[in-house]
Amino acid sequence: MDIRNVLRVKETKPRYKVAYIPGDDAGFDVMEGAMIVLQAMDKAFGLPIDWVRADMGWCMWAKSCQEYPEGDPRRNTVPEETKQILRESDAALMAAITSKAGVKGFKSAILQMRQLFDLYINLRPAKSMPGITCPLKGDPKIDLVMFRENTEDLYAAVEFRPTPKEHFDMHPGMARFKDKEEVAVSWKVFSKEGCERIIRAAFEYAKATGRTKVVCATKANVIRATDGMFKEIFLNMAKEYPDIQAIDENADATAMWLIKNPQDYQVIVTPNVFGDILSDEASQLVGGMGFAPSGNIGKDFALFEPSHGSVPKYAHQYKINPCGLLNAATMMLEYLGLEEAARKLEAAISAVLVEGKDLTYDVFRDNGDPDWEKKAVSTLDMARAIARKILPDYDKYDAEISKKAKEMCAWEHLPQ
């Protein structure tokens, strides 16, 4: 495997078709902000991207429940037309979506996408940003990348509630649950292929980027069949990379050392569930979830998103900072081979953070500013500040760009 081929678009083109997915609730707000910035980039130097809208998430679930009866497969968070748009696109940029527990028939949109397109790499960087102080003593400089397996483990969605009677005879360990009032089971499913390809991706990434250390985080000491296989494959594969230090850790120890010495980590490879938790922890050290991007990458397609949630209580109030989605857009531009555009976007975000003026409440608050309520600007105003760093005469085009961004991310027609 050449990881540069996996982390790059399948086919280089003069222009790319990219689906944008506004998502739910505050997702619409941050997508509108992101589109202001991305349009400014296009105006400044020409961004070879043709945008096509697609929708998924709670908004589509609510809409489909109005249109189709219970049990109809068209009741879904992901409409068939969205799946087709993504099949025809080179990549996708998605804002935050809403998932709710306990809703009969509801299926997570992002889990469906990961499995439908076999997006087996969840790439989660955590890097110190200019103007943002790490909450740890000494403000350590952090630059790590998490390779989280994205399609297996407990997120394989093989679950039972109630548990079928025959399952109690499948393993001696189930005998003590046989007489319980109610038993629910989620299978933790690993495949050799799934373990090998994510671990290979982590080592190849380290090799390609000059990183010298890869840490494997599992609970193989307790979960011996699944995590044990992951660890075994990691240690065997490490022999192929003698110039890279391979370290095996228990995931709970990794969680502790991320707080004590985060600067010591370069690449972490881990199963799905632990990757979810550890990457969120790492994000808190570099500004919080509002800055954290995530790439869902497979052999033929990639979907990029912020790691933060849709914050329903702030829906359509334009309070959330757009950096998580814009950092995801930076990853997407790199995936498309548009490195110069990615660097310009990254530099513009950093410049606004260093100036420390046009920031949303969450950036001021989480960076310890006691006057965050007074200083805060809206999502769109922070986006415009970033856009001005890219397009110095942005204000001349603001009305045009803002109108188009709003039209692209209109949400009024969706069920509330």
XYZ file of C-alpha atoms in Angstrom:
416
model
C 0.000 0.000 0.000
C 1.163 3.509 -0.855
C -0.726 5.579 1.702
C -0.388 8.637 -0.500
C -2.613 6.856 -3.000
C -5.190 5.995 -0.329
C -5.216 9.489 1.168
C -5.595 11.053 -2.265
C -8.517 11.236 -4.658
C -8.763 8.232 -6.943
C -8.442 10.262 -10.163
C -6.759 13.637 -10.678
C -9.033 16.001 -12.606
C -9.028 19.636 -13.756
C -12.241 20.142 -11.737
C -13.841 18.066 -8.992
C -17.443 17.359 -8.130
C -17.852 17.669 -4.367
C -21.041 17.031 -2.438
C -21.743 19.358 0.463
C -24.076 18.199 3.209
C -25.391 20.956 5.536
C -26.479 18.384 8.131
C -28.747 19.330 11.026
C -29.359 22.167 13.461
C -26.165 24.227 13.920
C -24.655 22.205 11.079
C -26.483 24.492 8.657
C -24.913 27.513 10.375
C -21.325 26.302 10.120
C -21.815 25.103 6.537
C -23.097 28.546 5.573
C -19.999 30.051 7.191
C -17.729 27.568 5.439
C -19.314 28.358 2.091
C -18.577 32.056 2.605
C -14.890 31.192 3.017
C -14.776 28.671 0.176
C -16.469 31.093 -2.205
C -13.945 33.759 -1.228
C -11.195 31.284 -2.119
C -12.809 30.700 -5.491
C -13.049 34.447 -6.079
C -9.429 34.987 -5.031
C -7.661 32.328 -7.079
C -10.181 29.919 -8.546
C -11.145 26.764 -6.690
C -11.658 23.927 -9.196
C -14.705 22.523 -7.415
C -18.307 22.147 -8.566
C -20.540 21.910 -5.508
C -23.664 19.773 -5.408
C -25.957 19.660 -2.410
C -26.941 16.448 -0.660
C -28.852 16.006 2.601
C -28.695 13.447 5.360
C -29.231 13.242 9.092
C -32.153 13.831 11.441
C -33.689 16.327 9.015
C -34.060 13.590 6.401
C -35.330 11.111 8.972
C -38.080 13.532 10.028
C -38.941 14.289 6.401
C -39.098 10.616 5.421
C -41.287 9.828 8.449
C -43.800 12.354 7.137
C -43.740 10.798 3.679
C -43.528 7.046 4.307
C -45.219 4.611 6.728
C -43.412 2.797 9.533
C -41.364 -0.117 8.219
C -40.876 1.402 4.772
C -37.126 1.224 3.899
C -37.350 4.748 2.505
C -37.683 5.944 6.088
C -34.019 6.707 6.529
C -31.524 9.352 7.553
C -29.899 8.917 4.127
C -32.185 9.203 1.078
C -31.389 7.113 -1.983
C -30.777 10.277 -4.017
C -28.078 11.319 -1.532
C -26.353 7.955 -1.907
C -26.394 8.384 -5.676
C -24.976 11.915 -5.480
C -22.123 10.642 -3.313
C -21.430 7.774 -5.707
C -21.012 10.348 -8.476
C -18.839 12.730 -6.418
C -15.091 12.842 -5.889
C -15.452 13.725 -2.200
C -17.953 15.110 0.283
C -17.882 17.842 2.925
C -20.449 17.320 5.671
C -21.454 19.552 8.561
C -22.632 18.157 11.891
C -25.636 15.824 11.982
C -27.990 14.839 14.786
C -28.457 11.299 16.112
C -31.020 10.434 18.754
C -31.159 7.297 20.871
C -34.242 5.170 21.330
C -35.930 6.059 18.035
C -37.429 2.965 16.420
C -35.968 2.291 12.982
C -33.425 5.125 13.184
C -29.982 4.410 11.713
C -26.982 6.675 12.047
C -26.282 8.453 8.772
C -22.519 8.549 9.157
C -22.304 4.868 10.139
C -24.264 4.009 7.007
C -21.874 6.039 4.866
C -18.803 4.459 6.431
C -20.113 0.989 5.694
C -21.696 1.719 2.294
C -18.499 3.262 0.899
C -16.108 1.178 3.034
C -14.525 4.300 4.548
C -12.233 2.265 6.733
C -9.824 5.040 7.743
C -11.024 7.621 10.219
C -8.189 10.139 10.117
C -8.290 12.450 13.137
C -5.419 14.956 13.463
C -4.849 16.885 16.695
C -2.449 19.779 16.168
C -1.737 22.866 18.244
C -3.163 25.947 16.544
C -1.735 29.478 16.687
C -3.594 31.639 19.158
C -5.095 28.679 21.014
C -3.534 27.672 24.327
C -3.385 24.044 25.433
C -5.047 23.658 28.859
C -2.133 21.552 30.110
C 0.718 23.037 32.111
C 3.539 24.339 29.947
C 1.346 24.592 26.831
C 2.911 21.548 25.128
C 3.007 21.604 21.336
C 0.949 18.761 19.952
C 1.015 17.259 16.468
C -0.470 13.786 16.379
C -2.638 11.853 13.964
C -5.131 9.202 14.978
C -5.829 6.283 12.644
C -9.121 4.936 13.918
C -10.572 1.814 12.309
C -13.911 2.996 10.979
C -16.122 0.077 9.923
C -15.828 -2.717 12.499
C -15.689 -3.188 16.287
C -18.809 -2.308 18.306
C -19.815 0.107 15.531
C -20.374 -2.794 13.141
C -24.051 -2.414 14.160
C -24.562 -6.113 14.925
C -26.846 -5.835 17.939
C -29.668 -7.699 19.617
C -32.369 -6.477 21.981
C -33.882 -8.696 23.125
C -31.164 -11.300 22.700
C -32.391 -14.418 20.829
C -32.696 -17.463 23.058
C -30.279 -19.499 20.971
C -27.502 -16.986 21.698
C -27.398 -18.041 25.340
C -26.084 -21.424 24.229
C -23.385 -20.017 21.950
C -20.809 -19.422 24.672
C -20.433 -20.641 28.287
C -20.057 -17.050 29.415
C -23.674 -16.348 28.462
C -25.043 -18.880 30.956
C -25.133 -16.405 33.856
C -27.308 -14.040 31.841
C -29.872 -16.666 30.893
C -32.337 -15.867 33.666
C -31.968 -12.089 33.559
C -35.110 -10.083 32.881
C -33.713 -8.440 29.756
C -30.376 -8.852 27.989
C -29.012 -6.726 25.155
C -25.907 -7.679 23.177
C -23.687 -5.724 20.796
C -21.115 -7.779 18.929
C -17.538 -6.518 18.829
C -16.597 -7.703 15.340
C -13.037 -7.611 13.975
C -11.699 -9.111 10.760
C -8.090 -9.834 9.933
C -8.433 -7.742 6.778
C -9.922 -4.837 8.734
C -7.082 -4.872 11.259
C -4.346 -5.245 8.665
C -5.424 -2.402 6.427
C -5.825 0.248 9.154
C -2.528 -0.740 10.794
C -0.778 -0.730 7.416
C -2.209 2.717 6.721
C -0.808 4.050 10.002
C 2.695 2.702 9.351
C 2.713 3.893 5.737
C 1.547 7.347 6.803
C 4.353 7.557 9.350
C 6.856 6.452 6.717
C 5.568 8.899 4.086
C 5.517 11.883 6.460
C 8.822 11.277 8.250
C 7.244 10.335 11.566
C 9.219 7.888 13.658
C 6.737 6.417 16.132
C 3.434 4.530 15.887
C 1.477 3.607 19.014
C -1.136 0.848 19.010
C -3.865 1.376 21.642
C -6.067 -1.604 22.534
C -7.354 -3.562 25.539
C -5.798 -6.826 24.413
C -5.056 -7.705 28.039
C -8.808 -8.101 28.670
C -10.545 -8.313 25.278
C -8.307 -11.067 24.048
C -9.988 -12.352 20.903
C -10.650 -9.103 19.048
C -8.197 -6.594 20.497
C -5.757 -9.461 20.873
C -5.856 -10.032 17.111
C -5.385 -6.294 16.481
C -2.316 -6.198 18.739
C -0.848 -9.368 17.247
C -1.140 -8.028 13.711
C 0.372 -4.704 14.789
C 3.436 -6.341 16.356
C 3.970 -8.623 13.371
C 3.608 -5.800 10.858
C 6.006 -3.609 12.821
C 8.819 -5.923 11.726
C 8.371 -4.587 8.188
C 9.132 -1.047 9.376
C 12.417 -1.272 11.307
C 12.965 2.504 11.160
C 9.681 3.219 12.943
C 9.359 2.688 16.679
C 6.291 0.514 17.320
C 4.777 0.800 20.797
C 1.935 -1.305 22.162
C -0.166 0.332 24.898
C -3.371 -0.392 26.750
C -5.953 2.162 25.626
C -6.561 3.386 29.177
C -2.838 3.997 29.571
C -2.854 5.924 26.290
C -5.680 8.061 27.665
C -3.562 8.860 30.719
C -0.353 9.596 28.792
C -2.235 11.837 26.361
C -2.897 14.086 29.343
C 0.569 13.782 30.837
C 2.764 13.936 27.713
C 0.704 14.521 24.551
C 3.731 15.937 22.720
C 5.288 12.460 22.740
C 2.666 11.040 20.359
C 2.974 11.116 16.583
C 0.697 8.421 15.134
C -1.845 6.354 17.067
C -3.657 3.401 15.513
C -6.598 1.929 17.368
C -9.887 0.050 16.991
C -13.103 1.951 16.363
C -14.505 2.585 19.850
C -11.212 3.476 21.508
C -10.386 5.694 18.556
C -13.635 7.569 19.057
C -12.794 8.281 22.696
C -9.056 8.932 22.361
C -9.440 11.266 19.403
C -12.024 13.326 21.278
C -9.651 13.532 24.237
C -6.796 14.659 21.998
C -9.042 17.305 20.420
C -9.718 18.849 23.810
C -6.003 19.567 24.144
C -5.839 21.665 20.960
C -8.838 23.951 21.296
C -11.722 21.559 21.851
C -14.133 19.682 19.620
C -15.055 22.882 17.817
C -11.694 22.794 16.009
C -11.389 19.053 15.378
C -11.714 17.753 11.800
C -12.290 14.189 10.730
C -11.675 12.394 7.462
C -13.559 9.209 6.569
C -11.419 7.745 3.817
C -11.726 4.630 1.713
C -10.166 3.280 -1.436
C -12.471 5.180 -3.816
C -14.160 7.971 -1.853
C -13.762 10.217 1.177
C -16.123 12.221 3.355
C -14.822 15.025 5.573
C -16.620 16.440 8.589
C -16.097 18.310 11.849
C -15.937 16.148 14.951
C -18.314 18.300 16.986
C -22.037 17.675 17.274
C -24.958 19.592 15.797
C -25.732 21.427 19.088
C -29.539 21.501 18.631
C -30.009 24.121 21.371
C -28.069 26.593 19.198
C -29.709 25.665 15.901
C -29.838 28.606 13.476
C -28.440 31.031 16.049
C -25.010 31.287 14.362
C -23.076 30.840 17.602
C -20.726 27.943 16.806
C -17.290 28.623 15.315
C -16.783 27.295 11.755
C -13.196 26.075 12.264
C -14.006 22.387 12.722
C -15.676 22.290 9.321
C -13.056 24.552 7.731
C -10.264 22.353 9.082
C -12.133 19.418 7.550
C -12.244 21.390 4.289
C -8.457 21.762 4.538
C -8.164 17.981 4.769
C -10.502 17.652 1.798
C -8.430 20.053 -0.312
C -5.313 18.014 0.500
C -7.167 14.835 -0.490
C -8.034 16.432 -3.835
C -4.386 17.369 -4.356
C -5.067 21.102 -3.900
C -2.266 21.573 -1.371
C -1.671 25.267 -2.063
C -5.337 26.060 -1.453
C -5.237 23.983 1.724
C -2.244 25.917 3.049
C -3.906 29.271 2.278
C -7.035 28.227 4.132
C -5.018 26.971 7.083
C -3.024 30.231 7.187
C -6.200 32.342 7.068
C -7.760 30.464 9.987
C -4.548 30.812 11.995
C -4.308 34.550 11.277
C -7.804 35.199 12.639
C -7.121 33.101 15.733
C -3.871 34.956 16.428
C -5.585 38.343 16.066
C -8.132 37.139 18.590
C -10.893 39.609 17.657
C -13.481 38.068 15.349
C -14.170 34.891 17.319
C -17.361 33.138 18.354
C -18.345 32.680 21.994
C -17.034 29.110 22.215
C -13.515 30.119 21.134
C -13.341 33.000 23.633
C -14.889 30.911 26.414
C -12.811 27.792 25.900
C -9.633 29.857 25.676
C -10.342 31.256 29.140
C -11.453 34.794 28.226
C -13.698 36.119 31.051
C -15.385 38.602 28.677
C -16.407 35.997 26.111
C -20.074 37.002 26.134
C -19.282 40.624 25.267
C -16.618 39.911 22.673
C -18.287 37.099 20.731
C -19.218 37.529 17.076
C -21.458 35.286 14.981
C -20.455 32.207 13.004
C -20.819 34.183 9.790
C -18.800 37.163 11.010
C -15.937 34.878 12.019
C -16.177 33.247 8.594
C -16.028 36.672 6.928
C -12.915 37.536 8.936
C -11.259 34.360 7.626
C -12.464 35.155 4.104
C -10.811 38.613 4.274
C -7.445 36.972 4.942
C -7.840 35.089 1.669
C -9.559 37.812 -0.380
C -8.410 41.241 0.881
C -11.208 43.097 -0.924
C -13.797 40.618 0.302
C -16.194 43.351 1.473
C -16.754 44.357 -2.154
C -18.247 40.893 -2.757
C -19.834 40.259 0.633
C -23.463 40.769 -0.413
C -23.063 38.432 -3.396
C -21.146 35.752 -1.502
C -23.342 35.857 1.618
C -26.538 35.591 -0.436
C -25.241 32.571 -2.326
C -24.016 30.861 0.845
C -27.411 31.316 2.463
C -29.187 29.927 -0.586
C -26.828 26.942 -0.719
C -27.540 26.095 2.928
C -31.227 27.002 3.144
C -32.963 24.939 5.808
C -36.433 26.499 6.003
C -37.939 23.871 3.720
C -36.904 21.054 6.039
C -39.108 19.799 8.908
C -38.353 21.344 12.283
